[in-house]
Amino acid sequence: MKSVIIYCSAYKNHTEKIAKVFATEINAELINLKESKDIIIDNYDLIGFGSGVYKERMASQLFSCVESLSLKGKSTFVFSTSGVGKKFYNKKLIRLLELKGAKCKGSFACKGSFISKDFSDNKIFEFMSKFAQGHPNYKDLSEAERFIKK
């Protein structure tokens, strides 16, 4: 099975760390959207899409990329890193993939550390950032390995 992982990792490169774990485990090619514009997926059997979560949303570049691709019948998976590390951020992208005819085989999310002042002066984010410190950590990376092996 030929695989590729397309990702956007702009803040602290936490999403890139997870993408590299996936790529190592399934021998996938990596495409960083910061560096690539023309993406051809015809020869891939499995396509992973990942992003950090920025101001409560996955990167718009990733959505634009998905919009531009022909995904009918393609097997895909979605992953994200965020301050809370929850999969609910992946739902919008999963819906878009399904609308484009892709089969979503799974969803993964983990925490990524952040500095609250980089995004907001809201005290709740300062509180949340304390729980995200040091992530993704060894446990997160191990969970990523387990996820991709499924």
Short mmCIF file of N, CA and C in Angstrom, two decimals:
data_model
loop_
_atom_site.label_atom_id
_atom_site.label_comp_id
_atom_site.label_asym_id
_atom_site.label_seq_id
_atom_site.Cartn_x
_atom_site.Cartn_y
_atom_site.Cartn_z
N MET A 1 0.85 -1.18 0.00
CA MET A 1 0.00 0.00 0.00
C MET A 1 0.89 1.24 0.00
N LYS A 2 0.67 2.12 -0.93
CA LYS A 2 1.43 3.36 -1.03
C LYS A 2 0.67 4.46 -0.28
N SER A 3 1.38 5.15 0.63
CA SER A 3 0.72 6.12 1.51
C SER A 3 1.42 7.47 1.46
N VAL A 4 0.63 8.52 1.72
CA VAL A 4 1.16 9.88 1.83
C VAL A 4 0.45 10.58 2.98
N ILE A 5 1.18 11.45 3.62
CA ILE A 5 0.60 12.26 4.70
C ILE A 5 0.79 13.72 4.35
N ILE A 6 -0.32 14.42 4.26
CA ILE A 6 -0.35 15.84 3.91
C ILE A 6 -0.70 16.59 5.19
N TYR A 7 0.14 17.54 5.57
CA TYR A 7 -0.09 18.20 6.85
C TYR A 7 0.30 19.67 6.81
N CYS A 8 -0.26 20.39 7.78
CA CYS A 8 0.07 21.79 8.00
C CYS A 8 0.46 21.92 9.47
N SER A 9 1.71 22.30 9.71
CA SER A 9 2.22 22.40 11.07
C SER A 9 2.95 23.74 11.16
N ALA A 10 2.27 24.74 11.68
CA ALA A 10 2.79 26.09 11.58
C ALA A 10 3.28 26.71 12.88
N TYR A 11 2.82 26.23 14.00
CA TYR A 11 3.11 26.94 15.25
C TYR A 11 4.37 26.42 15.92
N LYS A 12 4.34 25.24 16.47
CA LYS A 12 5.52 24.68 17.15
C LYS A 12 5.91 23.33 16.56
N ASN A 13 5.35 23.03 15.41
CA ASN A 13 5.63 21.79 14.67
C ASN A 13 5.26 20.51 15.42
N HIS A 14 4.28 20.59 16.29
CA HIS A 14 3.81 19.40 16.98
C HIS A 14 3.12 18.44 16.01
N THR A 15 2.36 18.99 15.07
CA THR A 15 1.67 18.15 14.10
C THR A 15 2.69 17.43 13.22
N GLU A 16 3.76 18.09 12.90
CA GLU A 16 4.82 17.46 12.11
C GLU A 16 5.43 16.27 12.86
N LYS A 17 5.59 16.38 14.16
CA LYS A 17 6.11 15.26 14.95
C LYS A 17 5.20 14.04 14.82
N ILE A 18 3.90 14.27 14.90
CA ILE A 18 2.95 13.16 14.77
C ILE A 18 2.98 12.61 13.34
N ALA A 19 3.03 13.49 12.35
CA ALA A 19 3.09 13.06 10.95
C ALA A 19 4.32 12.17 10.71
N LYS A 20 5.44 12.52 11.31
CA LYS A 20 6.66 11.73 11.15
C LYS A 20 6.54 10.36 11.80
N VAL A 21 5.86 10.28 12.94
CA VAL A 21 5.62 8.98 13.57
C VAL A 21 4.80 8.12 12.62
N PHE A 22 3.72 8.67 12.08
CA PHE A 22 2.89 7.93 11.14
C PHE A 22 3.70 7.48 9.93
N ALA A 23 4.47 8.41 9.36
CA ALA A 23 5.25 8.11 8.15
C ALA A 23 6.24 6.99 8.39
N THR A 24 6.87 7.00 9.54
CA THR A 24 7.83 5.94 9.87
C THR A 24 7.14 4.59 9.99
N GLU A 25 6.01 4.57 10.64
CA GLU A 25 5.30 3.31 10.89
C GLU A 25 4.74 2.68 9.62
N ILE A 26 4.28 3.50 8.66
CA ILE A 26 3.65 2.94 7.45
C ILE A 26 4.45 3.24 6.19
N ASN A 27 5.67 3.73 6.36
CA ASN A 27 6.54 4.05 5.23
C ASN A 27 5.85 5.00 4.23
N ALA A 28 5.30 6.08 4.77
CA ALA A 28 4.57 7.05 3.94
C ALA A 28 5.47 8.22 3.56
N GLU A 29 5.12 8.83 2.46
CA GLU A 29 5.75 10.08 2.07
C GLU A 29 5.09 11.20 2.87
N LEU A 30 5.84 12.27 3.11
CA LEU A 30 5.32 13.43 3.83
C LEU A 30 5.26 14.64 2.91
N ILE A 31 4.15 15.36 2.99
CA ILE A 31 4.02 16.62 2.26
C ILE A 31 3.61 17.69 3.25
N ASN A 32 4.50 18.64 3.47
CA ASN A 32 4.23 19.78 4.33
C ASN A 32 3.62 20.88 3.46
N LEU A 33 2.42 21.31 3.77
CA LEU A 33 1.75 22.32 2.95
C LEU A 33 2.48 23.66 2.94
N LYS A 34 3.36 23.89 3.92
CA LYS A 34 4.15 25.13 3.91
C LYS A 34 5.15 25.13 2.76
N GLU A 35 5.50 23.93 2.28
CA GLU A 35 6.55 23.81 1.28
C GLU A 35 6.05 23.32 -0.07
N SER A 36 4.84 22.79 -0.16
CA SER A 36 4.33 22.21 -1.40
C SER A 36 3.01 22.85 -1.80
N LYS A 37 2.87 23.06 -3.08
CA LYS A 37 1.62 23.61 -3.60
C LYS A 37 0.94 22.62 -4.53
N ASP A 38 1.70 22.01 -5.45
CA ASP A 38 1.13 21.06 -6.40
C ASP A 38 1.19 19.66 -5.82
N ILE A 39 0.04 19.12 -5.50
CA ILE A 39 -0.02 17.81 -4.87
C ILE A 39 -0.79 16.86 -5.79
N ILE A 40 -0.14 15.74 -6.08
CA ILE A 40 -0.76 14.72 -6.92
C ILE A 40 -0.90 13.46 -6.08
N ILE A 41 -2.13 12.97 -5.98
CA ILE A 41 -2.40 11.83 -5.09
C ILE A 41 -2.84 10.58 -5.83
N ASP A 42 -2.82 10.60 -7.15
CA ASP A 42 -3.35 9.49 -7.94
C ASP A 42 -2.76 8.13 -7.55
N ASN A 43 -1.49 8.07 -7.24
CA ASN A 43 -0.82 6.79 -6.99
C ASN A 43 -0.85 6.33 -5.54
N TYR A 44 -1.58 7.03 -4.69
CA TYR A 44 -1.61 6.68 -3.27
C TYR A 44 -2.88 5.93 -2.90
N ASP A 45 -2.71 4.91 -2.06
CA ASP A 45 -3.85 4.12 -1.59
C ASP A 45 -4.42 4.67 -0.29
N LEU A 46 -3.56 5.29 0.52
CA LEU A 46 -3.96 5.84 1.82
C LEU A 46 -3.39 7.25 1.94
N ILE A 47 -4.25 8.19 2.33
CA ILE A 47 -3.84 9.59 2.45
C ILE A 47 -4.22 10.09 3.84
N GLY A 48 -3.22 10.57 4.58
CA GLY A 48 -3.46 11.17 5.88
C GLY A 48 -3.48 12.68 5.76
N PHE A 49 -4.37 13.32 6.47
CA PHE A 49 -4.48 14.77 6.48
C PHE A 49 -4.38 15.25 7.92
N GLY A 50 -3.44 16.15 8.21
CA GLY A 50 -3.27 16.61 9.58
C GLY A 50 -2.98 18.09 9.69
N SER A 51 -3.33 18.63 10.86
CA SER A 51 -3.12 20.05 11.11
C SER A 51 -3.07 20.31 12.61
N GLY A 52 -2.37 21.36 12.94
CA GLY A 52 -2.52 21.91 14.27
C GLY A 52 -3.85 22.64 14.32
N VAL A 53 -4.31 22.94 15.50
CA VAL A 53 -5.56 23.69 15.66
C VAL A 53 -5.18 25.10 16.07
N TYR A 54 -5.62 26.05 15.27
CA TYR A 54 -5.28 27.46 15.46
C TYR A 54 -6.56 28.25 15.65
N LYS A 55 -6.70 28.86 16.81
CA LYS A 55 -7.91 29.61 17.15
C LYS A 55 -9.16 28.77 16.92
N GLU A 56 -9.12 27.54 17.45
CA GLU A 56 -10.25 26.60 17.45
C GLU A 56 -10.57 26.00 16.08
N ARG A 57 -9.64 26.08 15.12
CA ARG A 57 -9.88 25.52 13.78
C ARG A 57 -8.60 24.89 13.24
N MET A 58 -8.79 23.85 12.44
CA MET A 58 -7.67 23.31 11.70
C MET A 58 -7.28 24.33 10.62
N ALA A 59 -6.08 24.22 10.11
CA ALA A 59 -5.54 25.20 9.16
C ALA A 59 -6.39 25.30 7.88
N SER A 60 -6.67 26.52 7.47
CA SER A 60 -7.45 26.74 6.25
C SER A 60 -6.73 26.19 5.02
N GLN A 61 -5.39 26.19 5.04
CA GLN A 61 -4.62 25.66 3.91
C GLN A 61 -4.95 24.18 3.67
N LEU A 62 -5.18 23.44 4.76
CA LEU A 62 -5.50 22.03 4.62
C LEU A 62 -6.87 21.85 3.98
N PHE A 63 -7.83 22.66 4.37
CA PHE A 63 -9.16 22.58 3.76
C PHE A 63 -9.09 22.96 2.28
N SER A 64 -8.31 23.97 1.94
CA SER A 64 -8.15 24.36 0.53
C SER A 64 -7.52 23.23 -0.27
N CYS A 65 -6.54 22.58 0.33
CA CYS A 65 -5.89 21.45 -0.33
C CYS A 65 -6.90 20.34 -0.60
N VAL A 66 -7.66 19.96 0.41
CA VAL A 66 -8.65 18.89 0.26
C VAL A 66 -9.68 19.27 -0.80
N GLU A 67 -10.11 20.51 -0.80
CA GLU A 67 -11.08 20.98 -1.81
C GLU A 67 -10.55 20.78 -3.23
N SER A 68 -9.25 20.93 -3.41
CA SER A 68 -8.65 20.87 -4.75
C SER A 68 -8.37 19.45 -5.24
N LEU A 69 -8.48 18.45 -4.37
CA LEU A 69 -8.11 17.09 -4.72
C LEU A 69 -9.31 16.24 -5.12
N SER A 70 -9.06 15.29 -6.01
CA SER A 70 -10.06 14.30 -6.39
C SER A 70 -9.89 13.12 -5.44
N LEU A 71 -10.83 12.93 -4.53
CA LEU A 71 -10.68 11.95 -3.46
C LEU A 71 -11.68 10.79 -3.52
N LYS A 72 -12.49 10.73 -4.57
CA LYS A 72 -13.53 9.70 -4.66
C LYS A 72 -12.90 8.31 -4.53
N GLY A 73 -13.38 7.56 -3.53
CA GLY A 73 -12.92 6.20 -3.31
C GLY A 73 -11.59 6.07 -2.58
N LYS A 74 -10.93 7.17 -2.25
CA LYS A 74 -9.64 7.12 -1.57
C LYS A 74 -9.83 6.82 -0.07
N SER A 75 -8.91 6.03 0.48
CA SER A 75 -8.90 5.79 1.93
C SER A 75 -8.09 6.90 2.58
N THR A 76 -8.66 7.48 3.63
CA THR A 76 -8.02 8.62 4.28
C THR A 76 -8.07 8.45 5.80
N PHE A 77 -7.29 9.29 6.48
CA PHE A 77 -7.42 9.45 7.93
C PHE A 77 -7.08 10.88 8.27
N VAL A 78 -7.52 11.32 9.44
CA VAL A 78 -7.36 12.71 9.86
C VAL A 78 -6.70 12.73 11.23
N PHE A 79 -5.82 13.73 11.44
CA PHE A 79 -5.20 13.89 12.75
C PHE A 79 -4.96 15.35 13.05
N SER A 80 -4.88 15.65 14.35
CA SER A 80 -4.66 17.03 14.76
C SER A 80 -3.93 17.08 16.10
N THR A 81 -3.31 18.21 16.35
CA THR A 81 -2.76 18.53 17.67
C THR A 81 -3.40 19.84 18.11
N SER A 82 -3.71 19.91 19.39
CA SER A 82 -4.36 21.12 19.91
C SER A 82 -4.09 21.22 21.41
N GLY A 83 -4.45 22.33 21.98
CA GLY A 83 -4.28 22.52 23.41
C GLY A 83 -5.07 21.54 24.26
N VAL A 84 -6.21 21.08 23.73
CA VAL A 84 -7.03 20.12 24.48
C VAL A 84 -6.86 18.69 23.99
N GLY A 85 -6.35 18.52 22.77
CA GLY A 85 -6.08 17.19 22.26
C GLY A 85 -7.30 16.32 22.03
N LYS A 86 -8.38 16.91 21.56
CA LYS A 86 -9.63 16.16 21.35
C LYS A 86 -9.96 16.05 19.86
N LYS A 87 -10.61 14.94 19.50
CA LYS A 87 -10.92 14.66 18.10
C LYS A 87 -12.02 15.54 17.50
N PHE A 88 -12.78 16.25 18.32
CA PHE A 88 -13.90 17.01 17.76
C PHE A 88 -13.43 18.05 16.75
N TYR A 89 -12.18 18.49 16.84
CA TYR A 89 -11.67 19.43 15.84
C TYR A 89 -11.55 18.78 14.46
N ASN A 90 -11.48 17.48 14.40
CA ASN A 90 -11.30 16.75 13.13
C ASN A 90 -12.61 16.59 12.36
N LYS A 91 -13.74 16.76 13.02
CA LYS A 91 -15.04 16.45 12.42
C LYS A 91 -15.34 17.22 11.14
N LYS A 92 -15.01 18.49 11.10
CA LYS A 92 -15.30 19.29 9.91
C LYS A 92 -14.53 18.77 8.70
N LEU A 93 -13.27 18.41 8.91
CA LEU A 93 -12.47 17.89 7.81
C LEU A 93 -12.97 16.51 7.39
N ILE A 94 -13.36 15.69 8.34
CA ILE A 94 -13.91 14.37 8.01
C ILE A 94 -15.16 14.52 7.16
N ARG A 95 -16.04 15.45 7.52
CA ARG A 95 -17.26 15.69 6.72
C ARG A 95 -16.90 16.10 5.30
N LEU A 96 -15.90 16.98 5.16
CA LEU A 96 -15.49 17.42 3.82
C LEU A 96 -14.94 16.25 3.02
N LEU A 97 -14.11 15.42 3.64
CA LEU A 97 -13.57 14.25 2.94
C LEU A 97 -14.69 13.33 2.47
N GLU A 98 -15.66 13.10 3.33
CA GLU A 98 -16.78 12.23 2.96
C GLU A 98 -17.62 12.85 1.85
N LEU A 99 -17.81 14.16 1.88
CA LEU A 99 -18.53 14.84 0.80
C LEU A 99 -17.81 14.69 -0.54
N LYS A 100 -16.49 14.59 -0.48
CA LYS A 100 -15.69 14.43 -1.69
C LYS A 100 -15.56 12.97 -2.11
N GLY A 101 -16.25 12.07 -1.38
CA GLY A 101 -16.27 10.67 -1.76
C GLY A 101 -15.16 9.82 -1.16
N ALA A 102 -14.39 10.38 -0.23
CA ALA A 102 -13.31 9.62 0.42
C ALA A 102 -13.89 8.75 1.53
N LYS A 103 -13.15 7.71 1.87
CA LYS A 103 -13.51 6.85 3.00
C LYS A 103 -12.57 7.20 4.14
N CYS A 104 -13.11 7.71 5.22
CA CYS A 104 -12.28 8.07 6.37
C CYS A 104 -12.13 6.84 7.26
N LYS A 105 -10.89 6.37 7.39
CA LYS A 105 -10.60 5.14 8.12
C LYS A 105 -10.31 5.37 9.60
N GLY A 106 -10.14 6.65 10.00
CA GLY A 106 -9.87 6.91 11.41
C GLY A 106 -9.52 8.35 11.68
N SER A 107 -9.52 8.67 12.96
CA SER A 107 -9.25 10.03 13.42
C SER A 107 -8.39 9.96 14.68
N PHE A 108 -7.37 10.80 14.74
CA PHE A 108 -6.45 10.82 15.88
C PHE A 108 -6.25 12.27 16.31
N ALA A 109 -6.12 12.47 17.62
CA ALA A 109 -5.84 13.80 18.16
C ALA A 109 -5.00 13.64 19.42
N CYS A 110 -4.12 14.60 19.63
CA CYS A 110 -3.38 14.65 20.89
C CYS A 110 -3.08 16.12 21.22
N LYS A 111 -2.66 16.32 22.45
CA LYS A 111 -2.32 17.68 22.89
C LYS A 111 -1.01 18.13 22.25
N GLY A 112 -0.93 19.44 22.10
CA GLY A 112 0.30 20.11 21.71
C GLY A 112 0.45 21.32 22.60
N SER A 113 1.64 21.52 23.13
CA SER A 113 1.83 22.65 24.05
C SER A 113 1.69 23.98 23.30
N PHE A 114 1.30 25.00 24.03
CA PHE A 114 1.16 26.34 23.44
C PHE A 114 1.31 27.38 24.52
N ILE A 115 1.58 28.58 24.07
CA ILE A 115 1.67 29.74 24.97
C ILE A 115 0.40 30.53 24.76
N SER A 116 -0.42 30.63 25.77
CA SER A 116 -1.75 31.22 25.63
C SER A 116 -1.72 32.64 25.08
N LYS A 117 -0.73 33.42 25.46
CA LYS A 117 -0.67 34.82 25.01
C LYS A 117 -0.43 34.94 23.51
N ASP A 118 0.04 33.86 22.88
CA ASP A 118 0.21 33.87 21.43
C ASP A 118 -1.12 33.87 20.70
N PHE A 119 -2.21 33.51 21.41
CA PHE A 119 -3.51 33.38 20.77
C PHE A 119 -4.59 34.26 21.38
N SER A 120 -4.52 34.47 22.68
CA SER A 120 -5.63 35.14 23.35
C SER A 120 -5.20 35.65 24.72
N ASP A 121 -5.90 36.67 25.19
CA ASP A 121 -5.71 37.16 26.56
C ASP A 121 -6.72 36.53 27.52
N ASN A 122 -7.55 35.65 27.01
CA ASN A 122 -8.56 34.99 27.82
C ASN A 122 -7.88 34.07 28.83
N LYS A 123 -8.22 34.22 30.09
CA LYS A 123 -7.59 33.46 31.17
C LYS A 123 -7.82 31.95 31.07
N ILE A 124 -8.91 31.53 30.45
CA ILE A 124 -9.16 30.09 30.32
C ILE A 124 -8.07 29.42 29.49
N PHE A 125 -7.55 30.14 28.46
CA PHE A 125 -6.49 29.57 27.63
C PHE A 125 -5.18 29.48 28.40
N GLU A 126 -4.96 30.43 29.28
CA GLU A 126 -3.76 30.37 30.13
C GLU A 126 -3.83 29.13 31.02
N PHE A 127 -5.01 28.86 31.56
CA PHE A 127 -5.22 27.69 32.40
C PHE A 127 -5.02 26.40 31.58
N MET A 128 -5.60 26.35 30.38
CA MET A 128 -5.49 25.18 29.51
C MET A 128 -4.05 24.91 29.10
N SER A 129 -3.29 25.98 28.89
CA SER A 129 -1.91 25.81 28.41
C SER A 129 -1.06 25.06 29.43
N LYS A 130 -1.39 25.19 30.70
CA LYS A 130 -0.64 24.48 31.74
C LYS A 130 -0.79 22.96 31.60
N PHE A 131 -1.97 22.50 31.20
CA PHE A 131 -2.21 21.07 31.02
C PHE A 131 -1.59 20.53 29.73
N ALA A 132 -1.31 21.43 28.80
CA ALA A 132 -0.74 21.00 27.52
C ALA A 132 0.79 21.06 27.50
N GLN A 133 1.40 21.59 28.53
CA GLN A 133 2.86 21.71 28.56
C GLN A 133 3.52 20.35 28.36
N GLY A 134 4.56 20.36 27.53
CA GLY A 134 5.33 19.14 27.29
C GLY A 134 4.74 18.17 26.29
N HIS A 135 3.62 18.54 25.68
CA HIS A 135 2.98 17.67 24.69
C HIS A 135 3.32 18.14 23.29
N PRO A 136 3.35 17.24 22.32
CA PRO A 136 3.15 15.82 22.47
C PRO A 136 4.34 15.17 23.18
N ASN A 137 4.01 14.30 24.11
CA ASN A 137 5.04 13.62 24.89
C ASN A 137 5.18 12.17 24.43
N TYR A 138 5.98 11.41 25.16
CA TYR A 138 6.23 10.01 24.80
C TYR A 138 4.92 9.22 24.70
N LYS A 139 4.02 9.43 25.64
CA LYS A 139 2.73 8.71 25.62
C LYS A 139 1.93 9.07 24.36
N ASP A 140 1.91 10.37 24.00
CA ASP A 140 1.19 10.80 22.79
C ASP A 140 1.77 10.13 21.54
N LEU A 141 3.10 10.09 21.48
CA LEU A 141 3.76 9.49 20.32
C LEU A 141 3.49 7.98 20.26
N SER A 142 3.45 7.34 21.41
CA SER A 142 3.13 5.91 21.46
C SER A 142 1.69 5.66 21.02
N GLU A 143 0.77 6.52 21.43
CA GLU A 143 -0.62 6.39 21.01
C GLU A 143 -0.75 6.61 19.51
N ALA A 144 0.05 7.51 18.95
CA ALA A 144 0.06 7.74 17.50
C ALA A 144 0.53 6.47 16.77
N GLU A 145 1.54 5.83 17.30
CA GLU A 145 2.02 4.56 16.73
C GLU A 145 0.93 3.50 16.74
N ARG A 146 0.25 3.37 17.86
CA ARG A 146 -0.83 2.38 17.97
C ARG A 146 -1.96 2.69 16.99
N PHE A 147 -2.32 3.96 16.88
CA PHE A 147 -3.39 4.36 15.98
C PHE A 147 -3.06 3.97 14.53
N ILE A 148 -1.89 4.32 14.07
CA ILE A 148 -1.56 4.12 12.66
C ILE A 148 -1.36 2.65 12.34
N LYS A 149 -0.99 1.85 13.30
CA LYS A 149 -0.84 0.41 13.06
C LYS A 149 -2.17 -0.28 12.82
N LYS A 150 -3.27 0.32 13.33
CA LYS A 150 -4.61 -0.22 13.09
C LYS A 150 -4.97 -0.04 11.64
#
